[in-house]
C-alpha positions as a LaTeX table, in Angstrom:
\begin{tabular}{lrrr}
\hline
Residue & $x$ (\AA) & $y$ (\AA) & $z$ (\AA) \\
\hline
Unk1 & 12.82 & 59.05 & $-30.60$ \\
Unk2 & 16.19 & 58.52 & $-32.23$ \\
Unk3 & 16.38 & 58.29 & $-36.02$ \\
Unk4 & 20.05 & 57.51 & $-36.52$ \\
Unk5 & 21.39 & 54.54 & $-38.43$ \\
Unk6 & 23.36 & 51.77 & $-36.73$ \\
Unk7 & 25.06 & 48.60 & $-37.89$ \\
Unk8 & 25.10 & 45.26 & $-36.11$ \\
Unk9 & 27.70 & 42.80 & $-37.38$ \\
Unk10 & 26.51 & 39.27 & $-36.67$ \\
Unk11 & 22.91 & 38.13 & $-36.60$ \\
Unk12 & 23.06 & 35.28 & $-34.09$ \\
Unk13 & 21.18 & 35.25 & $-30.80$ \\
Unk14 & 23.00 & 38.28 & $-29.39$ \\
Unk15 & 23.20 & 40.27 & $-32.62$ \\
Unk16 & 19.55 & 39.65 & $-33.44$ \\
Unk17 & 18.55 & 40.73 & $-29.94$ \\
Unk18 & 20.62 & 43.92 & $-30.13$ \\
Unk19 & 19.27 & 44.73 & $-33.60$ \\
Unk20 & 15.70 & 44.18 & $-32.44$ \\
Unk21 & 16.09 & 46.49 & $-29.44$ \\
Unk22 & 17.74 & 49.21 & $-31.53$ \\
Unk23 & 15.03 & 49.04 & $-34.18$ \\
Unk24 & 12.25 & 49.11 & $-31.60$ \\
Unk25 & 13.81 & 52.30 & $-30.26$ \\
Unk26 & 13.76 & 54.08 & $-33.60$ \\
Unk27 & 17.15 & 53.25 & $-35.11$ \\
Unk28 & 17.49 & 52.27 & $-38.76$ \\
Unk29 & 19.49 & 49.07 & $-38.29$ \\
Unk30 & 21.59 & 47.23 & $-40.87$ \\
Unk31 & 22.37 & 43.66 & $-39.83$ \\
Unk32 & 25.34 & 42.14 & $-41.61$ \\
Unk33 & 25.84 & 38.40 & $-41.96$ \\
Unk34 & 28.41 & 36.48 & $-43.96$ \\
Unk35 & 25.94 & 34.84 & $-46.36$ \\
Unk36 & 22.31 & 35.09 & $-47.47$ \\
Unk37 & 21.23 & 32.00 & $-45.54$ \\
Unk38 & 22.49 & 33.38 & $-42.23$ \\
Unk39 & 21.01 & 36.79 & $-43.02$ \\
Unk40 & 17.61 & 35.15 & $-43.54$ \\
Unk41 & 18.01 & 33.23 & $-40.29$ \\
Unk42 & 18.79 & 36.48 & $-38.47$ \\
Unk43 & 15.61 & 38.06 & $-39.77$ \\
Unk44 & 13.58 & 35.00 & $-38.80$ \\
Unk45 & 15.18 & 35.02 & $-35.35$ \\
Unk46 & 14.16 & 38.63 & $-34.77$ \\
Unk47 & 10.58 & 37.94 & $-35.82$ \\
Unk48 & 9.86 & 34.40 & $-34.65$ \\
Unk49 & 12.61 & 33.54 & $-32.17$ \\
Unk50 & 12.38 & 33.49 & $-28.39$ \\
Unk51 & 11.70 & 37.04 & $-27.17$ \\
Unk52 & 11.28 & 38.12 & $-30.79$ \\
Unk53 & 8.76 & 40.52 & $-32.22$ \\
Unk54 & 5.97 & 37.94 & $-32.37$ \\
Unk55 & 6.44 & 37.17 & $-28.68$ \\
Unk56 & 6.37 & 40.90 & $-27.91$ \\
Unk57 & 3.05 & 41.26 & $-29.74$ \\
Unk58 & 1.56 & 38.18 & $-28.08$ \\
Unk59 & 2.65 & 39.47 & $-24.67$ \\
Unk60 & 1.05 & 42.84 & $-25.24$ \\
Unk61 & 4.36 & 44.72 & $-25.26$ \\
Unk62 & 4.12 & 45.69 & $-28.93$ \\
Unk63 & 1.23 & 46.37 & $-31.29$ \\
Unk64 & 1.02 & 44.94 & $-34.80$ \\
Unk65 & 1.60 & 48.44 & $-36.18$ \\
Unk66 & 4.71 & 48.87 & $-33.99$ \\
Unk67 & 5.97 & 45.49 & $-35.13$ \\
Unk68 & 5.55 & 46.53 & $-38.77$ \\
Unk69 & 7.34 & 49.83 & $-38.13$ \\
Unk70 & 10.19 & 47.99 & $-36.43$ \\
Unk71 & 10.60 & 45.64 & $-39.37$ \\
Unk72 & 10.70 & 48.59 & $-41.76$ \\
Unk73 & 13.73 & 49.89 & $-39.89$ \\
Unk74 & 15.64 & 46.61 & $-40.29$ \\
Unk75 & 17.84 & 45.78 & $-43.26$ \\
Unk76 & 19.83 & 42.57 & $-43.76$ \\
Unk77 & 22.93 & 42.40 & $-45.93$ \\
Unk78 & 26.11 & 40.45 & $-46.57$ \\
Unk79 & 28.04 & 43.57 & $-47.57$ \\
Unk80 & 29.98 & 45.08 & $-44.66$ \\
Unk81 & 30.57 & 48.41 & $-46.37$ \\
Unk82 & 26.89 & 48.71 & $-47.26$ \\
Unk83 & 25.92 & 47.84 & $-43.69$ \\
Unk84 & 28.17 & 50.44 & $-42.09$ \\
Unk85 & 28.01 & 53.31 & $-44.58$ \\
Unk86 & 26.51 & 56.40 & $-42.95$ \\
Unk87 & 25.94 & 54.76 & $-39.58$ \\
Unk88 & 26.49 & 56.57 & $-36.31$ \\
Unk89 & 28.07 & 53.52 & $-34.66$ \\
Unk90 & 28.73 & 49.81 & $-35.19$ \\
Unk91 & 28.16 & 46.97 & $-32.74$ \\
Unk92 & 30.00 & 43.72 & $-33.38$ \\
Unk93 & 28.26 & 40.57 & $-32.14$ \\
Unk94 & 29.98 & 37.66 & $-33.88$ \\
Unk95 & 31.18 & 34.36 & $-32.43$ \\
Unk96 & 33.09 & 34.69 & $-29.14$ \\
Unk97 & 36.49 & 33.89 & $-30.64$ \\
Unk98 & 39.17 & 36.54 & $-30.56$ \\
Unk99 & 40.57 & 35.59 & $-33.96$ \\
Unk100 & 37.16 & 36.04 & $-35.60$ \\
Unk101 & 36.47 & 39.30 & $-33.79$ \\
Unk102 & 39.92 & 40.55 & $-34.73$ \\
Unk103 & 39.25 & 39.89 & $-38.41$ \\
Unk104 & 35.88 & 41.68 & $-38.19$ \\
Unk105 & 37.53 & 44.73 & $-36.66$ \\
Unk106 & 40.28 & 44.70 & $-39.27$ \\
Unk107 & 37.58 & 44.67 & $-41.94$ \\
Unk108 & 35.69 & 47.45 & $-40.14$ \\
Unk109 & 38.87 & 49.49 & $-40.03$ \\
Unk110 & 38.98 & 49.38 & $-43.84$ \\
Unk111 & 35.36 & 50.31 & $-44.57$ \\
Unk112 & 34.38 & 52.73 & $-41.81$ \\
Unk113 & 35.37 & 56.33 & $-41.13$ \\
Unk114 & 35.55 & 57.52 & $-37.54$ \\
Unk115 & 32.33 & 56.27 & $-35.92$ \\
Unk116 & 32.55 & 54.35 & $-32.64$ \\
Unk117 & 33.13 & 50.61 & $-32.90$ \\
Unk118 & 31.68 & 48.55 & $-30.06$ \\
Unk119 & 32.14 & 44.87 & $-29.33$ \\
Unk120 & 29.52 & 42.79 & $-27.55$ \\
Unk121 & 32.20 & 40.41 & $-26.29$ \\
Unk122 & 31.38 & 38.83 & $-22.95$ \\
Unk123 & 34.98 & 38.80 & $-21.81$ \\
Unk124 & 37.77 & 39.78 & $-24.22$ \\
Unk125 & 39.58 & 42.95 & $-23.26$ \\
Unk126 & 39.03 & 46.18 & $-25.16$ \\
Unk127 & 42.76 & 46.33 & $-25.77$ \\
Unk128 & 42.92 & 42.90 & $-27.43$ \\
Unk129 & 40.13 & 43.87 & $-29.84$ \\
Unk130 & 41.28 & 47.46 & $-30.44$ \\
Unk131 & 44.68 & 46.15 & $-31.54$ \\
Unk132 & 43.00 & 45.20 & $-34.82$ \\
Unk133 & 42.25 & 48.79 & $-35.85$ \\
Unk134 & 44.45 & 51.73 & $-36.77$ \\
Unk135 & 42.74 & 54.05 & $-34.26$ \\
Unk136 & 42.12 & 52.19 & $-30.97$ \\
Unk137 & 40.41 & 55.25 & $-29.49$ \\
Unk138 & 37.28 & 54.34 & $-31.48$ \\
Unk139 & 36.82 & 51.00 & $-29.71$ \\
Unk140 & 34.95 & 50.09 & $-26.52$ \\
Unk141 & 32.91 & 47.15 & $-25.25$ \\
Unk142 & 29.14 & 47.14 & $-24.84$ \\
Unk143 & 28.35 & 43.78 & $-23.24$ \\
Unk144 & 24.62 & 43.11 & $-23.48$ \\
Unk145 & 23.12 & 40.15 & $-21.64$ \\
Unk146 & 21.02 & 37.35 & $-23.10$ \\
Unk147 & 18.15 & 37.61 & $-23.93$ \\
Unk148 & 18.79 & 41.20 & $-24.95$ \\
Unk149 & 15.13 & 42.26 & $-25.30$ \\
Unk150 & 14.41 & 41.57 & $-21.62$ \\
Unk151 & 17.74 & 41.75 & $-19.76$ \\
Unk152 & 18.46 & 45.27 & $-18.57$ \\
Unk153 & 22.20 & 45.19 & $-17.79$ \\
Unk154 & 24.90 & 46.43 & $-20.17$ \\
Unk155 & 28.56 & 46.49 & $-19.15$ \\
Unk156 & 30.43 & 49.36 & $-20.83$ \\
Unk157 & 34.19 & 48.76 & $-20.81$ \\
Unk158 & 36.85 & 51.30 & $-21.74$ \\
Unk159 & 40.59 & 51.10 & $-22.21$ \\
Unk160 & 42.98 & 53.95 & $-21.34$ \\
Unk161 & 43.16 & 54.88 & $-25.02$ \\
Unk162 & 39.37 & 54.87 & $-25.59$ \\
Unk163 & 38.06 & 58.30 & $-26.54$ \\
Unk164 & 35.78 & 59.67 & $-23.83$ \\
Unk165 & 33.20 & 60.60 & $-26.49$ \\
Unk166 & 33.02 & 56.93 & $-27.49$ \\
Unk167 & 32.32 & 55.95 & $-23.88$ \\
Unk168 & 29.75 & 58.70 & $-23.44$ \\
Unk169 & 27.90 & 57.64 & $-26.60$ \\
Unk170 & 27.73 & 54.08 & $-25.32$ \\
Unk171 & 26.32 & 55.30 & $-22.02$ \\
Unk172 & 23.79 & 57.49 & $-23.80$ \\
Unk173 & 22.72 & 54.56 & $-25.94$ \\
Unk174 & 22.15 & 52.34 & $-22.92$ \\
Unk175 & 20.00 & 55.08 & $-21.41$ \\
Unk176 & 18.06 & 55.48 & $-24.67$ \\
Unk177 & 17.30 & 51.75 & $-24.66$ \\
Unk178 & 16.02 & 52.07 & $-21.06$ \\
Unk179 & 18.63 & 49.66 & $-19.78$ \\
Unk180 & 20.98 & 49.77 & $-16.81$ \\
Unk181 & 24.73 & 50.30 & $-17.20$ \\
Unk182 & 27.99 & 50.04 & $-15.34$ \\
Unk183 & 31.12 & 51.56 & $-16.86$ \\
Unk184 & 34.40 & 49.96 & $-15.91$ \\
Unk185 & 38.06 & 49.99 & $-16.88$ \\
Unk186 & 39.63 & 47.39 & $-19.12$ \\
Unk187 & 41.60 & 44.54 & $-17.54$ \\
Unk188 & 43.70 & 42.95 & $-20.30$ \\
Unk189 & 44.97 & 40.23 & $-17.98$ \\
Unk190 & 41.56 & 38.67 & $-17.36$ \\
Unk191 & 38.65 & 37.23 & $-19.30$ \\
Unk192 & 35.26 & 38.60 & $-18.31$ \\
Unk193 & 34.07 & 41.81 & $-16.74$ \\
Unk194 & 31.97 & 42.09 & $-13.57$ \\
Unk195 & 29.01 & 39.73 & $-13.89$ \\
Unk196 & 30.72 & 36.89 & $-15.74$ \\
Unk197 & 33.75 & 36.84 & $-13.44$ \\
Unk198 & 31.57 & 36.74 & $-10.34$ \\
Unk199 & 29.35 & 34.07 & $-11.87$ \\
Unk200 & 32.37 & 32.00 & $-12.92$ \\
Unk201 & 33.58 & 31.94 & $-9.31$ \\
Unk202 & 30.15 & 30.88 & $-8.08$ \\
Unk203 & 29.74 & 28.08 & $-10.61$ \\
Unk204 & 33.27 & 26.78 & $-9.93$ \\
Unk205 & 32.47 & 26.49 & $-6.24$ \\
Unk206 & 29.09 & 24.94 & $-7.03$ \\
Unk207 & 30.77 & 22.28 & $-9.16$ \\
Unk208 & 33.33 & 21.63 & $-6.42$ \\
Unk209 & 30.53 & 21.03 & $-3.90$ \\
Unk210 & 28.92 & 18.49 & $-6.23$ \\
Unk211 & 32.25 & 16.80 & $-7.07$ \\
Unk212 & 33.02 & 16.39 & $-3.37$ \\
Unk213 & 29.68 & 14.67 & $-2.83$ \\
Unk214 & 28.42 & 17.31 & $-0.42$ \\
Unk215 & 25.25 & 18.02 & $-2.38$ \\
Unk216 & 23.54 & 17.27 & $-5.67$ \\
Unk217 & 23.15 & 19.76 & $-8.49$ \\
Unk218 & 19.46 & 20.18 & $-7.63$ \\
Unk219 & 20.31 & 20.85 & $-4.00$ \\
Unk220 & 22.88 & 23.48 & $-4.92$ \\
Unk221 & 20.42 & 25.22 & $-7.20$ \\
Unk222 & 17.69 & 25.09 & $-4.55$ \\
Unk223 & 19.97 & 26.50 & $-1.86$ \\
Unk224 & 21.08 & 29.43 & $-4.02$ \\
Unk225 & 17.66 & 30.15 & $-5.48$ \\
Unk226 & 15.86 & 30.07 & $-2.14$ \\
Unk227 & 18.68 & 31.30 & 0.08 \\
Unk228 & 19.83 & 34.23 & $-2.05$ \\
Unk229 & 16.68 & 34.75 & $-4.14$ \\
Unk230 & 18.53 & 34.00 & $-7.38$ \\
Unk231 & 16.09 & 33.59 & $-10.28$ \\
Unk232 & 17.96 & 30.48 & $-11.41$ \\
Unk233 & 20.78 & 28.39 & $-9.93$ \\
Unk234 & 24.07 & 27.72 & $-11.74$ \\
Unk235 & 23.18 & 24.20 & $-12.87$ \\
Unk236 & 19.71 & 25.19 & $-14.07$ \\
Unk237 & 21.27 & 28.11 & $-15.94$ \\
Unk238 & 23.61 & 25.69 & $-17.69$ \\
Unk239 & 20.58 & 23.66 & $-18.68$ \\
Unk240 & 18.87 & 26.55 & $-20.46$ \\
Unk241 & 21.71 & 27.48 & $-22.75$ \\
Unk242 & 24.89 & 28.34 & $-20.89$ \\
Unk243 & 27.92 & 26.14 & $-21.62$ \\
Unk244 & 30.53 & 25.42 & $-18.98$ \\
Unk245 & 34.15 & 24.74 & $-19.78$ \\
\hline
\end{tabular}
């Protein structure tokens, strides 16, 4: 099992999920948040949140000893340099706003050496994020899906300037975590990669059907869930945490 150190910048739902999965797979993980309160919330989220360590123990997926070992591999800090020092790679998982991500990557550029820098963005191009660092070849996207502990897909996205070793390390990591990956090229002119762009088209058409009075939201969900064996329809998905524009 891997024993490397990794940093996760941002301890929200996505960052906490990524940190949990890394730690459960043997990585020493430093989670960086902007203040002590958010750092404490990140730790609580990993332990007590939905699909957290307590849920894994209760579901029989993790023993109490394994939970304790996982927690020993997790460190929470507000110091970015401390979080990233000596790590093999960094995964950014902050708020999905390009200006905030850009600032994080500018800060990472100042405190890190040459390790890969990955963004968990769900749609911003690699190029738009890599513009914030002096060496864009270090940057790629690793788009995990929510909830990270149970969703298997990871979209790996590379720009023309991304170093092939950075892409290969991302692919290796996905394999280590026993997840499924697709590796695609960057498309700076669009927001979203494969899954989100396809889903956006589906939900737009679903909303159009409802707006035109052809069917209700429940009927649309039922038709898609039963007709195409989707686990959840677009309106039900919105109801359990997804926000539509």
